[in-house]
PDB file of C-alpha atoms in Angstrom:
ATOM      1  CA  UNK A1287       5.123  10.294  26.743  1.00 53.00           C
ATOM      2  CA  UNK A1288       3.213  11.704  23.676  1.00 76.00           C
ATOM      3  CA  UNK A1289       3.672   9.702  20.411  1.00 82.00           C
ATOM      4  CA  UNK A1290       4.672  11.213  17.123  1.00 95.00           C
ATOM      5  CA  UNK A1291       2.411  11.338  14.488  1.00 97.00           C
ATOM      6  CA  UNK A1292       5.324  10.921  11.934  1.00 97.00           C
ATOM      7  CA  UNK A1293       6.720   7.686  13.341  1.00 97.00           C
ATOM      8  CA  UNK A1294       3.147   6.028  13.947  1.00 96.00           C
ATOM      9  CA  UNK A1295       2.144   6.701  10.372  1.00 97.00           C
ATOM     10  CA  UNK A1296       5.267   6.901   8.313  1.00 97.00           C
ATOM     11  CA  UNK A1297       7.429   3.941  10.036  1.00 95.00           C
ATOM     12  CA  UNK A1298       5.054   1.334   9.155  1.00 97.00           C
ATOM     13  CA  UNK A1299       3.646   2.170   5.855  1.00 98.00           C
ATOM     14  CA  UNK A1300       7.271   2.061   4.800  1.00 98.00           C
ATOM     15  CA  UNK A1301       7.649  -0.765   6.719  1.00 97.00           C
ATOM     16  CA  UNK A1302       4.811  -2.644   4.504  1.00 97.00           C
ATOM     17  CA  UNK A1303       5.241  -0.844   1.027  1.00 98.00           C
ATOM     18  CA  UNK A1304       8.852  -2.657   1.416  1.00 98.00           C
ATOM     19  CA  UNK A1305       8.009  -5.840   2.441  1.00 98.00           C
ATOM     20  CA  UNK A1306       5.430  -5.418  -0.446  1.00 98.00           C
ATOM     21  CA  UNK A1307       8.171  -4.473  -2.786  1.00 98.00           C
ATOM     22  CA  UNK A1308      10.061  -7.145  -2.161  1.00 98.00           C
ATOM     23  CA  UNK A1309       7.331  -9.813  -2.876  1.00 98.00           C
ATOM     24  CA  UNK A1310       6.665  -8.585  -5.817  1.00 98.00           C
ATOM     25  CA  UNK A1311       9.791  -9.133  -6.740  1.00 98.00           C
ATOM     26  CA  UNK A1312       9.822 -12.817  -5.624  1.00 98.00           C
ATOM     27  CA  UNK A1313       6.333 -13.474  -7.782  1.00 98.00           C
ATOM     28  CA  UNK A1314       8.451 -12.056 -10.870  1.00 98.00           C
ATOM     29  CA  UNK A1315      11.059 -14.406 -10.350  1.00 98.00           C
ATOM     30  CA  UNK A1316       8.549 -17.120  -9.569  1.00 98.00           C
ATOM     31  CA  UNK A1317       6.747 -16.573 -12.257  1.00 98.00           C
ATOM     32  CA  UNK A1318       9.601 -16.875 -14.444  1.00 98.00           C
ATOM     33  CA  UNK A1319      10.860 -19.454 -12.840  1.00 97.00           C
ATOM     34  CA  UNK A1320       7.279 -21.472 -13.095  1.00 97.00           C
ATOM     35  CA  UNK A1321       6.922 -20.009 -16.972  1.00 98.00           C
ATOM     36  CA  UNK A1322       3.934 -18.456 -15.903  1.00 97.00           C
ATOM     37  CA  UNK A1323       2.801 -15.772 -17.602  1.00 98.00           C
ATOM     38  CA  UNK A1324       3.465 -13.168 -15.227  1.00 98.00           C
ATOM     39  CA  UNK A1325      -0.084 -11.267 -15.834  1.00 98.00           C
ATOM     40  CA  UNK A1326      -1.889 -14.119 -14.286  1.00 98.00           C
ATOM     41  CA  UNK A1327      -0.287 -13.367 -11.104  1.00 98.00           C
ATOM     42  CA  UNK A1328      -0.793  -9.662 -11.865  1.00 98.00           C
ATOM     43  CA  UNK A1329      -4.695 -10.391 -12.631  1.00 98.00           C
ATOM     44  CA  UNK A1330      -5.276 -12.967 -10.143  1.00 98.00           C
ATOM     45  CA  UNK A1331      -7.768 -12.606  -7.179  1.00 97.00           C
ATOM     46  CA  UNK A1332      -9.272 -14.930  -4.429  1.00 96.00           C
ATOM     47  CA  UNK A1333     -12.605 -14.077  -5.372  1.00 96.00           C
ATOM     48  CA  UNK A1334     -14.458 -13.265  -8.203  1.00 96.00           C
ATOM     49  CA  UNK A1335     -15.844 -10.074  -6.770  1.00 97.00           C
ATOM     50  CA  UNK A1336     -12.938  -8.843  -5.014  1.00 97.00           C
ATOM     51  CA  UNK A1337     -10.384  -6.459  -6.732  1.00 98.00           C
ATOM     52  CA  UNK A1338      -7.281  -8.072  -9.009  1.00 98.00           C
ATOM     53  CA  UNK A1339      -3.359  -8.216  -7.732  1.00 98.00           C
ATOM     54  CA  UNK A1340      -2.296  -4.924  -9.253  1.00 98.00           C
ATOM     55  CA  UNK A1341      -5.505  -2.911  -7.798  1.00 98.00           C
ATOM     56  CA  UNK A1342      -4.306  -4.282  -4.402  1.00 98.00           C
ATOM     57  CA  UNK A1343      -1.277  -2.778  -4.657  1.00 98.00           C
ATOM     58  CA  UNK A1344      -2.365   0.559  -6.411  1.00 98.00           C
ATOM     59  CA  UNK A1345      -4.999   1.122  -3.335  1.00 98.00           C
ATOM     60  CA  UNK A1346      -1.957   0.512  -1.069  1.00 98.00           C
ATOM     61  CA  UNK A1347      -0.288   3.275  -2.761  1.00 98.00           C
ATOM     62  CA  UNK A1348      -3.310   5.716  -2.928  1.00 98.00           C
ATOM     63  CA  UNK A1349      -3.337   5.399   0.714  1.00 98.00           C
ATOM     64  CA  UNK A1350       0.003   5.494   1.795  1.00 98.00           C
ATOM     65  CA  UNK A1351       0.698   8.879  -0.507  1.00 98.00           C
ATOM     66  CA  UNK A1352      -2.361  10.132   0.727  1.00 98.00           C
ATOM     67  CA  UNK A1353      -1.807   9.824   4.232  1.00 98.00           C
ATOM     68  CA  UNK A1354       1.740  11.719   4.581  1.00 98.00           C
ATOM     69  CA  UNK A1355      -0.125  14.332   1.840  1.00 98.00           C
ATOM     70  CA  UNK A1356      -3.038  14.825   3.893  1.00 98.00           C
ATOM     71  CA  UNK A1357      -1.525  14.874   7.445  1.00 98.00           C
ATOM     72  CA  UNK A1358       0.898  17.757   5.836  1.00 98.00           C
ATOM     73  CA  UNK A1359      -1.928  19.607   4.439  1.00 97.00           C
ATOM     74  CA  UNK A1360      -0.771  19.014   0.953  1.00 97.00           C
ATOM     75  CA  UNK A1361      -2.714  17.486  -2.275  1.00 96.00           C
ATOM     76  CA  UNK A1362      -1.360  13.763  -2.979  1.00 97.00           C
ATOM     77  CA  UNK A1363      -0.119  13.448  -6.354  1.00 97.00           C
ATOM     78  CA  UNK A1364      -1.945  11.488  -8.482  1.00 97.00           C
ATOM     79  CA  UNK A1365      -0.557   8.426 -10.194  1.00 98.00           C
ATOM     80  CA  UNK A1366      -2.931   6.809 -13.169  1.00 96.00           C
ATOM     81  CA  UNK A1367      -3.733   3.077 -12.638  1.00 97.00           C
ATOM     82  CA  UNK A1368      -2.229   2.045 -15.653  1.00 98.00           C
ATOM     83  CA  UNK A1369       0.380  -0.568 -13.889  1.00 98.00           C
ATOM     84  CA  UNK A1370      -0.009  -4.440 -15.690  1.00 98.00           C
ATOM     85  CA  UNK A1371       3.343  -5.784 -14.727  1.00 98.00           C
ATOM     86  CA  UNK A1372       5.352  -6.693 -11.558  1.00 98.00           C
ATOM     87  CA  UNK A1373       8.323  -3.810 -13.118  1.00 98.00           C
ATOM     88  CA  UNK A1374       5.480  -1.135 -12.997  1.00 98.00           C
ATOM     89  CA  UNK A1375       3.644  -2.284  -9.680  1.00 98.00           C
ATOM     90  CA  UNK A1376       7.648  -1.823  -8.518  1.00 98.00           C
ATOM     91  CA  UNK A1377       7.896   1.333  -9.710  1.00 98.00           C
ATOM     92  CA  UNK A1378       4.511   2.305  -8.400  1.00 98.00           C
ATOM     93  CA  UNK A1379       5.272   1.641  -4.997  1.00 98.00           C
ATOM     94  CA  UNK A1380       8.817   3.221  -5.495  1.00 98.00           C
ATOM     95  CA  UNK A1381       7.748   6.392  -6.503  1.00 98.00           C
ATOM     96  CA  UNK A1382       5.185   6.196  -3.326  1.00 98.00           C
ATOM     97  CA  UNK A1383       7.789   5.770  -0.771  1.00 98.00           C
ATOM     98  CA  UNK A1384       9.825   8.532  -2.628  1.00 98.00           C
ATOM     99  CA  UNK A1385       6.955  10.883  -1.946  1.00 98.00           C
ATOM    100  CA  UNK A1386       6.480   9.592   1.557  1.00 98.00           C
ATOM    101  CA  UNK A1387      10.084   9.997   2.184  1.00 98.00           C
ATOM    102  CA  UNK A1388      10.120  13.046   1.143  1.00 98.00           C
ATOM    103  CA  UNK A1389       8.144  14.287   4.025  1.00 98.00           C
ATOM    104  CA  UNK A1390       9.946  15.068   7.593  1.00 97.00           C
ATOM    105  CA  UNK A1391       8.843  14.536  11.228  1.00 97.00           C
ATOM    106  CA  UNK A1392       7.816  18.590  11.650  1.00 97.00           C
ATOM    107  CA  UNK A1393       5.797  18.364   8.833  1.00 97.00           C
ATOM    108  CA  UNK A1394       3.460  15.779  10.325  1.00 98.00           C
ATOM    109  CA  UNK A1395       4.087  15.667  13.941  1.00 97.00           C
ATOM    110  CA  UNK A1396       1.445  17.370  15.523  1.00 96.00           C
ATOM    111  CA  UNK A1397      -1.736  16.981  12.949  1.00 97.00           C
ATOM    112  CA  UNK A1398      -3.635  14.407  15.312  1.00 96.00           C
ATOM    113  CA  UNK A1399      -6.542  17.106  16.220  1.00 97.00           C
ATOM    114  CA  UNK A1400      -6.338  18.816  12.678  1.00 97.00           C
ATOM    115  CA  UNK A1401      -9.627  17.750  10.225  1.00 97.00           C
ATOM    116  CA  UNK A1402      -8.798  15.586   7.354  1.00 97.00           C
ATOM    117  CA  UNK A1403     -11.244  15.809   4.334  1.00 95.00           C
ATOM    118  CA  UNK A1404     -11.075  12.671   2.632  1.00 94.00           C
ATOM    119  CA  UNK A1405     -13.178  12.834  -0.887  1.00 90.00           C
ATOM    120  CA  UNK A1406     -14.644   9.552  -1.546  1.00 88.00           C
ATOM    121  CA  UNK A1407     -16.896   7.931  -4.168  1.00 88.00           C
ATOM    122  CA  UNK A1408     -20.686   9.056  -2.807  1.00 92.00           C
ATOM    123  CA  UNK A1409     -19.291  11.955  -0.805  1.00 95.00           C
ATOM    124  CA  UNK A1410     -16.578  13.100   1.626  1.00 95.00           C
ATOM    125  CA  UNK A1411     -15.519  11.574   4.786  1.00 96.00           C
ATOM    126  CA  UNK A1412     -14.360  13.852   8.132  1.00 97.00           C
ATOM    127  CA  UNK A1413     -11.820  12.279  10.540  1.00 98.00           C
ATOM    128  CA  UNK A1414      -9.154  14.073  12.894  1.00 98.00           C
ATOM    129  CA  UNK A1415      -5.745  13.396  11.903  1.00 97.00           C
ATOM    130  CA  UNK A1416      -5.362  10.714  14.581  1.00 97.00           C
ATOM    131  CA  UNK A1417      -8.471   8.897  13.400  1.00 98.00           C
ATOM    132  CA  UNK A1418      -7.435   9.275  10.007  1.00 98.00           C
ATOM    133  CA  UNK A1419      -4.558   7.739  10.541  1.00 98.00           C
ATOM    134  CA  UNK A1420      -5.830   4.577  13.225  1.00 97.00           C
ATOM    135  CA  UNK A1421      -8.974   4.593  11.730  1.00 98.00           C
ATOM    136  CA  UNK A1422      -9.055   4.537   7.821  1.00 98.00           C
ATOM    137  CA  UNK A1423      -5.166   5.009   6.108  1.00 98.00           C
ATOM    138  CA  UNK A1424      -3.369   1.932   8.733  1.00 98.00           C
ATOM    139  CA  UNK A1425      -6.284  -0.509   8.016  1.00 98.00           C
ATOM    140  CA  UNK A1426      -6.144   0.056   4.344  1.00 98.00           C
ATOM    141  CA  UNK A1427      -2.851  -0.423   3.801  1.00 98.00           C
ATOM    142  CA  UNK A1428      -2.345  -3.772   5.966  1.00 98.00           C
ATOM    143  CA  UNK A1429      -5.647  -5.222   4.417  1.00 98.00           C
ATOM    144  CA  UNK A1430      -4.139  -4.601   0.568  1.00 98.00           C
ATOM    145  CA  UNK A1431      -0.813  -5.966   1.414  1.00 98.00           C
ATOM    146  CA  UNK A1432      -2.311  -8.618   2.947  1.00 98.00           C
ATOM    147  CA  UNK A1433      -4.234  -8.785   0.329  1.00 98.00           C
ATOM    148  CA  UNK A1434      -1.756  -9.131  -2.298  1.00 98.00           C
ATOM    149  CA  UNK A1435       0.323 -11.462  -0.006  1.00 98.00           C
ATOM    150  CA  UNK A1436      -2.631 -13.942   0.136  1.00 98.00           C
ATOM    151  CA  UNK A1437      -3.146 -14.279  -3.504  1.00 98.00           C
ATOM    152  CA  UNK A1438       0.528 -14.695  -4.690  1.00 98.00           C
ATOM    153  CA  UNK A1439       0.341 -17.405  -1.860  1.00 98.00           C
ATOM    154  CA  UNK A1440      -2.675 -19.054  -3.001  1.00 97.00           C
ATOM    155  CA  UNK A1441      -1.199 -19.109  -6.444  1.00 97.00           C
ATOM    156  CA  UNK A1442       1.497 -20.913  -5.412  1.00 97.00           C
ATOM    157  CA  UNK A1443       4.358 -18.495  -4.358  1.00 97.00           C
ATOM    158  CA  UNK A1444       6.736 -19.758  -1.201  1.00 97.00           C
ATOM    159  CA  UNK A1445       6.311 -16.784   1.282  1.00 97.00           C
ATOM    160  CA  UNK A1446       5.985 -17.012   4.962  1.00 94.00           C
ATOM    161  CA  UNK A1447       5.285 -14.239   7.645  1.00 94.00           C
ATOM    162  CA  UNK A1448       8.928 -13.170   7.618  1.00 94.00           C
ATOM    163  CA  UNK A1449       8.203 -11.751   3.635  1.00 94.00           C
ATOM    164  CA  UNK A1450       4.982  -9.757   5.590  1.00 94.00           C
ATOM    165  CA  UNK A1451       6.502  -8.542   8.243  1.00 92.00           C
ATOM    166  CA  UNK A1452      10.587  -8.305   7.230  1.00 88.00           C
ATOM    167  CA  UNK A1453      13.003  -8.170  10.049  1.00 84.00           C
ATOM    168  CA  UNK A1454      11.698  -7.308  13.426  1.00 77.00           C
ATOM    169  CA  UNK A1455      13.099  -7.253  16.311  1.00 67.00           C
TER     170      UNK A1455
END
């Protein structure tokens, strides 16, 4: 049994970007709910040298567009990093899952072998499409959700695993 390409890499980044989505959502309403001002949450972070909420999430995105875009042989759009509320991180990561969805099986199936350039700060990274995929884009994304998921919890918000991971099973 050979595995498809398309189901290993878009099935769960559309599996996290809307589990993702959806916390967001519960830190707005938390946040009003709280009368926080909702850019705390947005500018929060665990650590003082680790990126803010909203970069989290924009990294997410740059990696999940990327990956369908790359493994299809195509350019990923590029969205500017201009998001500073939970309506625009919302947006953000609907307009990513409207270009991911826009992608079929046959356009992706079948790009493990094929070399993936990936341009990067100090110079450009090689990887098949496989270990593109297992290697670099999967990791990413579940470390920024996580990410973001850690430090609306730390800030108070009331999500559990189920938020993560959504229904399984």
């Amino acid at each position: 049994m050979s595995l498809s390409m398309y189901a290993i890499t878009v099935t769960p980044i559309v599996r996290n970007l809307t589990q993702l989505r959806q916390i967001l959502e519960k830190a707005e309403l938390y946040a009003e709910s709280k009368k926080i001002d909702p850019s705390v949450l947005v500018n929060a972070r665990l650590f003082p040298d680790m990126y803010l909420l909203k970069r989290q999430v924009q990294i997410a995105s740059d990696v999940a567009k990327g990956a369908v875009s790359r493994l299809a042989g195509q350019e990923p759009p590029k969205f500017e990093d201009v998001e500073n509320s939970f309506p625009e991180l919302i947006e953000r990561i609907d307009k990513t899952l409207a270009h991911i969805n826009s992608f079929n099986a046959n356009q992706i199936d079948g790009t493990e072998d094929n070399t993936i350039l990936l341009p990067r700060h100090d110079r450009t990274s090689t990887f098949t499409g496989l270990s593109y995929l297992t290697d670099f884009v999967l990791p990413n994304v579940y470390f920024h959700v996580t990410t973001t998921y850690a430090i609306l919890r730390h800030n108070g918000l009331e999500i559990g695993k189920k938020d993560y991971l959504g229904d399984v099973g």
